PDB file of C-alpha atoms in Angstrom:
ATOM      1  CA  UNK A 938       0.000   0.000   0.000  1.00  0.00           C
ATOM      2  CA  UNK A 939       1.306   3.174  -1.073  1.00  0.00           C
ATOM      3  CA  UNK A 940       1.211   6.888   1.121  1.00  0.00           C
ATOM      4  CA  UNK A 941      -1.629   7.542  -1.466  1.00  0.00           C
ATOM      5  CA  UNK A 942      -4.060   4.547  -0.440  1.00  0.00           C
ATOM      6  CA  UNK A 943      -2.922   4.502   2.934  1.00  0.00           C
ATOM      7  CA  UNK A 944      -5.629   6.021   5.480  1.00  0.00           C
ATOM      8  CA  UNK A 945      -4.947   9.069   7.298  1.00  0.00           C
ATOM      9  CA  UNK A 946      -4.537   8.965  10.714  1.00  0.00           C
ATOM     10  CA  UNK A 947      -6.286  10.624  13.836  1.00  0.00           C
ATOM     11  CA  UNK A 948      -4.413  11.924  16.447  1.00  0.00           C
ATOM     12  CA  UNK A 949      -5.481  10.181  20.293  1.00  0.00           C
ATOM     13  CA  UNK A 950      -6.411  13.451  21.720  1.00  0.00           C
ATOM     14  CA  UNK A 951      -7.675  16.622  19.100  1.00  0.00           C
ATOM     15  CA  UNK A 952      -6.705  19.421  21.450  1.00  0.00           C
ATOM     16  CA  UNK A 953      -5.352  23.005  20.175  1.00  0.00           C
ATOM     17  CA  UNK A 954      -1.801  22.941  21.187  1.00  0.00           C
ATOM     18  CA  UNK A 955      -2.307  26.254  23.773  1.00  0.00           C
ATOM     19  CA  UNK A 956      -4.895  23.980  25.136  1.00  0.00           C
ATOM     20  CA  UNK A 957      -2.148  20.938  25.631  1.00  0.00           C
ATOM     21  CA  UNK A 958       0.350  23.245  26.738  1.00  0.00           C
ATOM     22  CA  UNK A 959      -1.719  24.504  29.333  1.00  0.00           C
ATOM     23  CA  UNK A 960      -2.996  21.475  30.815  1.00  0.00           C
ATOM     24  CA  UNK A 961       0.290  19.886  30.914  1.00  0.00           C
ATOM     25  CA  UNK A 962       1.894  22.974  32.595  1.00  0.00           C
ATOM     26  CA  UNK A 963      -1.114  22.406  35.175  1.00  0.00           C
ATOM     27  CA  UNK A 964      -0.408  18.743  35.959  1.00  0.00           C
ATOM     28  CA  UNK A 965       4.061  19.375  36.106  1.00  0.00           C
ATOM     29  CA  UNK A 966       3.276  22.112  38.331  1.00  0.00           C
ATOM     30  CA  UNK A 967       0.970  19.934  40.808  1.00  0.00           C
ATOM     31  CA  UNK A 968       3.384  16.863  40.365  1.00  0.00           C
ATOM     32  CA  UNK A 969       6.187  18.939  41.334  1.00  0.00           C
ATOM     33  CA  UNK A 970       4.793  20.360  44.110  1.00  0.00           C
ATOM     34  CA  UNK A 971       3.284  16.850  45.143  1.00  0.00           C
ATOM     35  CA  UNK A 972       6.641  14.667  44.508  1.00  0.00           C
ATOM     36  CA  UNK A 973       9.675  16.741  44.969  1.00  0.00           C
ATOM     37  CA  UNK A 974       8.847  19.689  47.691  1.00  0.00           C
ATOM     38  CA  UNK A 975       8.696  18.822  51.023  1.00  0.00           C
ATOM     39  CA  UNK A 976       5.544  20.513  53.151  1.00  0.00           C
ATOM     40  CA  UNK A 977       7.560  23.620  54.460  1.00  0.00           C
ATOM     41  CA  UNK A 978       7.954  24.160  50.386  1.00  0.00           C
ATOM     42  CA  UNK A 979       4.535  23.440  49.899  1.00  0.00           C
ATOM     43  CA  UNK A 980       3.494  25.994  52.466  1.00  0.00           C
ATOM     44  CA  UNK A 981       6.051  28.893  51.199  1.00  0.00           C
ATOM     45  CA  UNK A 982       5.061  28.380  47.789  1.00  0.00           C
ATOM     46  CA  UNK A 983       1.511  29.087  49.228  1.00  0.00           C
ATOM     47  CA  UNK A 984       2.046  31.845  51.118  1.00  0.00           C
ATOM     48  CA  UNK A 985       3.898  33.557  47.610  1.00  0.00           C
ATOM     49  CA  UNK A 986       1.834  32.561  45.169  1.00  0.00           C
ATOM     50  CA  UNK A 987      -1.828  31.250  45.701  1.00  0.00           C
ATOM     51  CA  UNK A 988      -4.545  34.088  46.483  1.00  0.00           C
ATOM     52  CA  UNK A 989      -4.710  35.424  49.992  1.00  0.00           C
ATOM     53  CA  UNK A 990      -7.293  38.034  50.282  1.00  0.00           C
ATOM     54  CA  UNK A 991      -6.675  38.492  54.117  1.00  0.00           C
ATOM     55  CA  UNK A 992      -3.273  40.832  52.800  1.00  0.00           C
ATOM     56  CA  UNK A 993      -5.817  43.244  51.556  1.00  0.00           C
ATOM     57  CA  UNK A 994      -6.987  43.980  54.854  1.00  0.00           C
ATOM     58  CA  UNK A 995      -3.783  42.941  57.114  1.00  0.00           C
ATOM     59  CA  UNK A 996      -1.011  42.896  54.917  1.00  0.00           C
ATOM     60  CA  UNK A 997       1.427  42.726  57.923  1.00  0.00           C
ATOM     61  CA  UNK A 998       0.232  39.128  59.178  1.00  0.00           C
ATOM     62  CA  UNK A 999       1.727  37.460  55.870  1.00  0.00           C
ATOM     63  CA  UNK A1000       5.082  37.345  54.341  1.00  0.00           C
ATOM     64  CA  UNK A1001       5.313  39.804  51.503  1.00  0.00           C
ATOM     65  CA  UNK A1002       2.767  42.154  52.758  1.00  0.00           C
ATOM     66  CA  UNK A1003       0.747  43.808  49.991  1.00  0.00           C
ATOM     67  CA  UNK A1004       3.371  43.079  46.840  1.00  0.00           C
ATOM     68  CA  UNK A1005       2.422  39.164  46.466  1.00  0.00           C
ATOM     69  CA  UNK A1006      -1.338  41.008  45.694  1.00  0.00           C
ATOM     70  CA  UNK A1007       0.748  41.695  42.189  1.00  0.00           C
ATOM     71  CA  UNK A1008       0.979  38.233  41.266  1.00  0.00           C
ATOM     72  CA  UNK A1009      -1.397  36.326  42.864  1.00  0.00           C
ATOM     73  CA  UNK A1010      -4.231  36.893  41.028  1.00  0.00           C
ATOM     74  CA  UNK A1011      -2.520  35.063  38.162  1.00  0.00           C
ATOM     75  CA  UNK A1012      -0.355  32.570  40.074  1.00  0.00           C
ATOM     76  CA  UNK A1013      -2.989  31.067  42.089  1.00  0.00           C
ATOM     77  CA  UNK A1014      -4.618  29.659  39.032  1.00  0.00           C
ATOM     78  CA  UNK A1015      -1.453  27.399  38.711  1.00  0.00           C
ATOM     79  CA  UNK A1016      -2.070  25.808  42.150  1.00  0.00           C
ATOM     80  CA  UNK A1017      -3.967  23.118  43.005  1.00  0.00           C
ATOM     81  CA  UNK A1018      -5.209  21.278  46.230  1.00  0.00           C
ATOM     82  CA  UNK A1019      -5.172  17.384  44.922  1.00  0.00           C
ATOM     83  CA  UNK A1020      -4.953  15.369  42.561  1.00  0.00           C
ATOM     84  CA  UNK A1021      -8.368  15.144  42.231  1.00  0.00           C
ATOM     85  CA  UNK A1022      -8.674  19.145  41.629  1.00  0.00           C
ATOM     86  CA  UNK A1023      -5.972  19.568  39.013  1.00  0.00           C
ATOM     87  CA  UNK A1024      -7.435  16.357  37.063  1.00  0.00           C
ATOM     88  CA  UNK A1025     -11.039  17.572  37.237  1.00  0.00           C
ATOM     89  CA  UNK A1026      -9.786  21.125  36.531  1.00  0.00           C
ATOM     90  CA  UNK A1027      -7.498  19.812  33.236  1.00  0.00           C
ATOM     91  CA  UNK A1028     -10.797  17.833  32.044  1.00  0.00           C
ATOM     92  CA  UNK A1029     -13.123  20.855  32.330  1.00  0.00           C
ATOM     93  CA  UNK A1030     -10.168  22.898  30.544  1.00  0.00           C
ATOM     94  CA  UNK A1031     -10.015  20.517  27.468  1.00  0.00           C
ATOM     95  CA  UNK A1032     -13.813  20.505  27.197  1.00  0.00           C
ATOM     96  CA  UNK A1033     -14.550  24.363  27.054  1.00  0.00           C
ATOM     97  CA  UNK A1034     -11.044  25.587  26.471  1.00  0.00           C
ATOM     98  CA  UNK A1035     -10.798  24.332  22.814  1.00  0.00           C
ATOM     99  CA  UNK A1036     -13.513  26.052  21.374  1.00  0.00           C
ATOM    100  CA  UNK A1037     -12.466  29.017  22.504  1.00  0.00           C
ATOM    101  CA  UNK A1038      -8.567  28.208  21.544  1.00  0.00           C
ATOM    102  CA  UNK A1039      -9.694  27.340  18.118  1.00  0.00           C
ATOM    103  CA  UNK A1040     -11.778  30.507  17.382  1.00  0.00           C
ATOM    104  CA  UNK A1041      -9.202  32.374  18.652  1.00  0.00           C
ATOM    105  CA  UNK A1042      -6.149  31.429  18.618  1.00  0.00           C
ATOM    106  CA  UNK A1043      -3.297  30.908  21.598  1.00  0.00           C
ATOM    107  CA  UNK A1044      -3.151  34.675  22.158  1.00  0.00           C
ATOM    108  CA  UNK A1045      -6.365  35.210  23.226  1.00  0.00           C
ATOM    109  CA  UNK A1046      -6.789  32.166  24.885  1.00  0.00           C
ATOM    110  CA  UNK A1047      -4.140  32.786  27.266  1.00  0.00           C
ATOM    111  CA  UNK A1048      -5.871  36.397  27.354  1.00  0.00           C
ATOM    112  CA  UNK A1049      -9.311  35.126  28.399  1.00  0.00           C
ATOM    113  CA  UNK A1050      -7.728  32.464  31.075  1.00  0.00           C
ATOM    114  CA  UNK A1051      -5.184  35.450  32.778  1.00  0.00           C
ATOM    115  CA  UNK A1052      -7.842  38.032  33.071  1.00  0.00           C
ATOM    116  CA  UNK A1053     -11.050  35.923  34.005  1.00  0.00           C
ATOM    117  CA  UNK A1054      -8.872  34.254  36.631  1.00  0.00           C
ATOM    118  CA  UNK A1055      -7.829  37.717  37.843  1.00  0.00           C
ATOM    119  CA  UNK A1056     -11.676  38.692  38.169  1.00  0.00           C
ATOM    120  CA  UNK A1057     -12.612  35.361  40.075  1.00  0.00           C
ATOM    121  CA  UNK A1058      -9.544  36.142  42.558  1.00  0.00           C
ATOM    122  CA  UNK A1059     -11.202  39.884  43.005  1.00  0.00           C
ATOM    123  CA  UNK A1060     -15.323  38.438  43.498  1.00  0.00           C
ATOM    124  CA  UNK A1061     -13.466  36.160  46.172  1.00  0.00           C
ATOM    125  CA  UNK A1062     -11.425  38.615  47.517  1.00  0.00           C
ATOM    126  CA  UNK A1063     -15.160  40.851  47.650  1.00  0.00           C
ATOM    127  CA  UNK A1064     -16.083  37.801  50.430  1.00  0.00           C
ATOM    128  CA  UNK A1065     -13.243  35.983  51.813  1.00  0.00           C
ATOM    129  CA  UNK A1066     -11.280  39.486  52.660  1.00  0.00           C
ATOM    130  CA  UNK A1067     -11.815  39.075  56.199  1.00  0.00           C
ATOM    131  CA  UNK A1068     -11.482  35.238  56.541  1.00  0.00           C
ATOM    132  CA  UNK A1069      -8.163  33.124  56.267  1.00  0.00           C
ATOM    133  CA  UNK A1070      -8.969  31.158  53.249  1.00  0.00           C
ATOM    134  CA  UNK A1071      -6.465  31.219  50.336  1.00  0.00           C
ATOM    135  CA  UNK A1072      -7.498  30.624  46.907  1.00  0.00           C
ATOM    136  CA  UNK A1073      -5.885  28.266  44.741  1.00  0.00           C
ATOM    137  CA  UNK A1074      -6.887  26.330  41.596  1.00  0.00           C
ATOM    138  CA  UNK A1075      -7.685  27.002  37.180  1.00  0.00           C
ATOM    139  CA  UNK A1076     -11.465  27.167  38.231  1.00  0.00           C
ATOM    140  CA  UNK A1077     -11.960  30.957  37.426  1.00  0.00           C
ATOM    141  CA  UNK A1078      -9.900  30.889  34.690  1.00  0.00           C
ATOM    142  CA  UNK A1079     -11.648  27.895  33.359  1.00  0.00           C
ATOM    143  CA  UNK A1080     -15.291  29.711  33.982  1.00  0.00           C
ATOM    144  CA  UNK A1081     -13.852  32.147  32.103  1.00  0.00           C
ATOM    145  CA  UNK A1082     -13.114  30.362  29.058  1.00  0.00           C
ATOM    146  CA  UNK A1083     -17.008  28.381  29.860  1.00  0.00           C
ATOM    147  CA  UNK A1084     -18.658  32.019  29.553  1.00  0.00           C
ATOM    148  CA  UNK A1085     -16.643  32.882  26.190  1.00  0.00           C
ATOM    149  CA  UNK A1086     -17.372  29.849  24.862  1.00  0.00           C
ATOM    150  CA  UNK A1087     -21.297  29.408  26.158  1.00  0.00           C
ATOM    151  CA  UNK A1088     -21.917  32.729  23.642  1.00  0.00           C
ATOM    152  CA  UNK A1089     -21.290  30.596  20.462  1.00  0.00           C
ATOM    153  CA  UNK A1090     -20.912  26.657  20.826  1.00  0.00           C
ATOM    154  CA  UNK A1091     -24.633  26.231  20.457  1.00  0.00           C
ATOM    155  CA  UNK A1092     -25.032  28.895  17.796  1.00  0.00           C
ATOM    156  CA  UNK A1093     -26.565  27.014  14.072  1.00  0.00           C
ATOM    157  CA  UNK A1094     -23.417  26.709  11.911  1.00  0.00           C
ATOM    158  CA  UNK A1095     -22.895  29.585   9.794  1.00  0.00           C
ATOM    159  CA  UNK A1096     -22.988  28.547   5.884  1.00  0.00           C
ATOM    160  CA  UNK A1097     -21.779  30.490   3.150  1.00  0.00           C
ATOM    161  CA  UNK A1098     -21.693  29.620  -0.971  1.00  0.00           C
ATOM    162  CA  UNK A1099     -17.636  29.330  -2.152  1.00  0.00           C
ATOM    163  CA  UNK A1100     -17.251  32.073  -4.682  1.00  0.00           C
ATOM    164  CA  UNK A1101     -15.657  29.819  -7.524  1.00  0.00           C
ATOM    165  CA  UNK A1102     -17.964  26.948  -7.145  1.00  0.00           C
ATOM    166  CA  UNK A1103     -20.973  28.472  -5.541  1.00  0.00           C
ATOM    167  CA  UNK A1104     -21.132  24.954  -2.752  1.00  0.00           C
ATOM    168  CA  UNK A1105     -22.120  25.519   0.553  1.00  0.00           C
ATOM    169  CA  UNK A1106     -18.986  25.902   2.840  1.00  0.00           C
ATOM    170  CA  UNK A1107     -19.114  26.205   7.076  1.00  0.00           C
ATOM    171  CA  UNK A1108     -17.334  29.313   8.086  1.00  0.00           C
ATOM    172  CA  UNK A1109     -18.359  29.042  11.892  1.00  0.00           C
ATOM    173  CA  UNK A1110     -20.796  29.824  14.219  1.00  0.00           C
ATOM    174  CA  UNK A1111     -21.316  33.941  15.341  1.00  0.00           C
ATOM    175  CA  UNK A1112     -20.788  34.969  18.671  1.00  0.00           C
ATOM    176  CA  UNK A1113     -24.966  35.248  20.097  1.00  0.00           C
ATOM    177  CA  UNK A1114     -26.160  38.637  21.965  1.00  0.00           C
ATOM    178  CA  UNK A1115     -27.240  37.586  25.304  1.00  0.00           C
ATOM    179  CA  UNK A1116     -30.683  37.852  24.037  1.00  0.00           C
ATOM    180  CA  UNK A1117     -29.764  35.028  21.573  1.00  0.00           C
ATOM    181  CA  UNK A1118     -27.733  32.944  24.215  1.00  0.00           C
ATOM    182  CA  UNK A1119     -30.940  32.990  26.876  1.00  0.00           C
ATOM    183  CA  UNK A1120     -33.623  32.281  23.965  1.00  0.00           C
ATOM    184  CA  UNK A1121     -31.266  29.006  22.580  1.00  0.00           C
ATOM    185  CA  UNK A1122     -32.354  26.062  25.063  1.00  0.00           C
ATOM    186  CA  UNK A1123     -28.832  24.427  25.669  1.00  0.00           C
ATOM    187  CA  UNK A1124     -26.936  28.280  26.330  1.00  0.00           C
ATOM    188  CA  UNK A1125     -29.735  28.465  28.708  1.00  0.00           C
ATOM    189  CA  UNK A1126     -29.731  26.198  30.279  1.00  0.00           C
ATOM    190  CA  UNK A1127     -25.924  25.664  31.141  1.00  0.00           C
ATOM    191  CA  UNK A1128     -25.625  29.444  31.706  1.00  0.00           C
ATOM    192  CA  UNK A1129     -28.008  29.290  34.424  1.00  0.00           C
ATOM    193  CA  UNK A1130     -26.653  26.046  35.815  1.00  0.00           C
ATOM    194  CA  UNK A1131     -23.747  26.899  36.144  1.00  0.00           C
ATOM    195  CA  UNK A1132     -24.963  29.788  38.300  1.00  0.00           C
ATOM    196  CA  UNK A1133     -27.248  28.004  40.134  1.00  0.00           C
ATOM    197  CA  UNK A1134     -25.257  25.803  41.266  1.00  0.00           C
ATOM    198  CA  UNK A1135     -22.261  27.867  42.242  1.00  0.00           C
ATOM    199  CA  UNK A1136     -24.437  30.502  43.717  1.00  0.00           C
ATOM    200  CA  UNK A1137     -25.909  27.560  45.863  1.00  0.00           C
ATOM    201  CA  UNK A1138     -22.743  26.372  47.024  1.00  0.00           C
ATOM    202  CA  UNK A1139     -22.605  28.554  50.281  1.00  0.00           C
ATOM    203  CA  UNK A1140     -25.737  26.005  51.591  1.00  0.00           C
ATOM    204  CA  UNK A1141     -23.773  22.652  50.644  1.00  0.00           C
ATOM    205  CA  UNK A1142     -22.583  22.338  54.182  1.00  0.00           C
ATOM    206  CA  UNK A1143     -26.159  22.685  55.763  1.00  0.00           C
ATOM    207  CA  UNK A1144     -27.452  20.143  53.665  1.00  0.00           C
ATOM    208  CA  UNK A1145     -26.211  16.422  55.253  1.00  0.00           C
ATOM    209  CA  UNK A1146     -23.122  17.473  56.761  1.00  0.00           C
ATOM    210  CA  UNK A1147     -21.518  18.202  53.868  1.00  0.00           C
ATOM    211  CA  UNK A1148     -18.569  20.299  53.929  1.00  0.00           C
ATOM    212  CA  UNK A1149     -17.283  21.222  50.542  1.00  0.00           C
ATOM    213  CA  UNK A1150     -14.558  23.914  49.930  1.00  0.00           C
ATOM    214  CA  UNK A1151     -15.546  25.268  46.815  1.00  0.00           C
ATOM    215  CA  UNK A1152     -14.645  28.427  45.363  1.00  0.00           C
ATOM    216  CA  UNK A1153     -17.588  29.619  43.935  1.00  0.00           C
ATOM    217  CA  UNK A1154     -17.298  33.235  43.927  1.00  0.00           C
ATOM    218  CA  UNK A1155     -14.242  32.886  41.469  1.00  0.00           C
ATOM    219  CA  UNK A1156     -16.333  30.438  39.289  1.00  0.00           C
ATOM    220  CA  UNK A1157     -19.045  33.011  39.371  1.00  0.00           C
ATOM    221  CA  UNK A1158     -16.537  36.218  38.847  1.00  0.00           C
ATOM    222  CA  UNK A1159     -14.850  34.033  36.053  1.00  0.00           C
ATOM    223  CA  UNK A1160     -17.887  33.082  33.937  1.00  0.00           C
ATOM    224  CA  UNK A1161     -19.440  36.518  34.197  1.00  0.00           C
ATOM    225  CA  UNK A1162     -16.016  37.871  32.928  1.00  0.00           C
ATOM    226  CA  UNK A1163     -15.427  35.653  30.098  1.00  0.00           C
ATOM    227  CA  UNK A1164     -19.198  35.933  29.045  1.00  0.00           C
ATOM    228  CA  UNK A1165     -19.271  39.621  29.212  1.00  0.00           C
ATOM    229  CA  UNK A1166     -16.035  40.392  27.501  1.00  0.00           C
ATOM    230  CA  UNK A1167     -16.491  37.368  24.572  1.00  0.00           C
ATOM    231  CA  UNK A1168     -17.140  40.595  21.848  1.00  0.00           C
ATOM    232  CA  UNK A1169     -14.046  42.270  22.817  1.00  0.00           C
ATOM    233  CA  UNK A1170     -12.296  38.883  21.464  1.00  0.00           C
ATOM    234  CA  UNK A1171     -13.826  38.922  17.703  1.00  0.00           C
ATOM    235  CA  UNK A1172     -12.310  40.186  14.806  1.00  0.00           C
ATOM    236  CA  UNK A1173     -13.852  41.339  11.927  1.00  0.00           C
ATOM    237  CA  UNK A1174     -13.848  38.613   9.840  1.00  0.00           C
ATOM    238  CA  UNK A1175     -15.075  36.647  12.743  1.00  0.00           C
ATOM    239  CA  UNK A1176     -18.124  38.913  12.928  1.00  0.00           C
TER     240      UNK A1176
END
């Protein structure tokens, strides 16, 4: 069988390569952190670079004072708790992260994840500012990239006649005006589940003894970020 005949192959996983990149960096980071630093480490490497909003109001009971408040916002989305949290974190990320990677491009994809993670870190910094907790994790970052990608994944499939040979070719799908994301059943519907369910989160620990630490005021600060600033991303030949 010659190259001609022979059937072209599929690569295992179809992921944009910013997508990849990220993940992997996601996974190193944790393993490193997991395997090779000791729990001292662990806890310095906290204290410098996941989210601490208790600097903003007591900057002189952590190392670094205010200046970590530079870089954390950022960092923290590097972090993770567990195993668990970076894998479930690295699946959501391949799911909603290529879309939005392959409309527009590595750039902008690292654009959406550094600034919707910085506006989950501020909606939890809004709540936690007074409290201890310390924010770690992709999770805003990744809502981010869910709200971008929530405006145009369910969109119809824009067609357009080539102008040679006049057959129907698939350019894309346009990015919907809320109006159009809350009157398409599937936007809908994970738009305001994804609220829902994060805005419920306070009450998980009243309801059987459950006591879950999630960080649902950066999911919620992410996804409204990432759906609000989705326009700022197109181009004109995307619109």
């Amino acid at each position: 069988m010659n190259d001609e005949q022979a059937p072209a192959r599929e690569p295992v996983f179809n992921m944009p390569a910013p997508v990849v990149f990220l993940v992997l960096t996601l996974i190193a980071i944790y393993a490193g952190e997991a395997y090779i630093l000791d729990k001292a480490a662990q806890f310095d490497l906290n204290v410098w670079f996941a989210f601490i909003p208790l600097r903003i109001a007591f900057p002189q009971e952590i190392p670094g004072g205010y200046w970590p408040l530079l870089w954390t916002p950022v960092t923290h989305a590097f972090l993770h708790a567990s195993w668990m949290h970076v894998l479930l974190n690295s699946a959501w990320l391949a799911i909603f992260g290529t879309p939005v990677a392959r409309r527009y491009g590595g750039v902008r994809f690292f654009v959406v994840f550094g600034v919707t993670a910085i506006a989950g870190a501020v909606l939890y910094a809004v709540f936690e500012s007074q409290t201890s907790a310390v924010l770690v994790g992709a999770s805003g970052g990744i809502a981010g990239l869910t709200g971008v990608a929530v405006r145009f994944i369910f969109q119809p499939v824009i067609v357009v006649p080539d102008p040679e040979t006049g057959r129907p070719i698939p350019v894309g799908r346009h990015l919907a005006t809320i109006r159009e994301v809350f009157a398409n059943t599937s936007a809908r519907s994970l738009t305001v589940i994804w609220l829902v369910l994060n805005g419920a989160a306070p009450i998980l620990p009243m309801l059987g003894g459950m006591d879950a630490q999630i960080a649902w005021q950066a999911h919620i600060g992410g996804f409204l970020a990432g759906f609000f600033m989705a326009p700022l991303l197109e181009t004109r030949r995307a619109r």
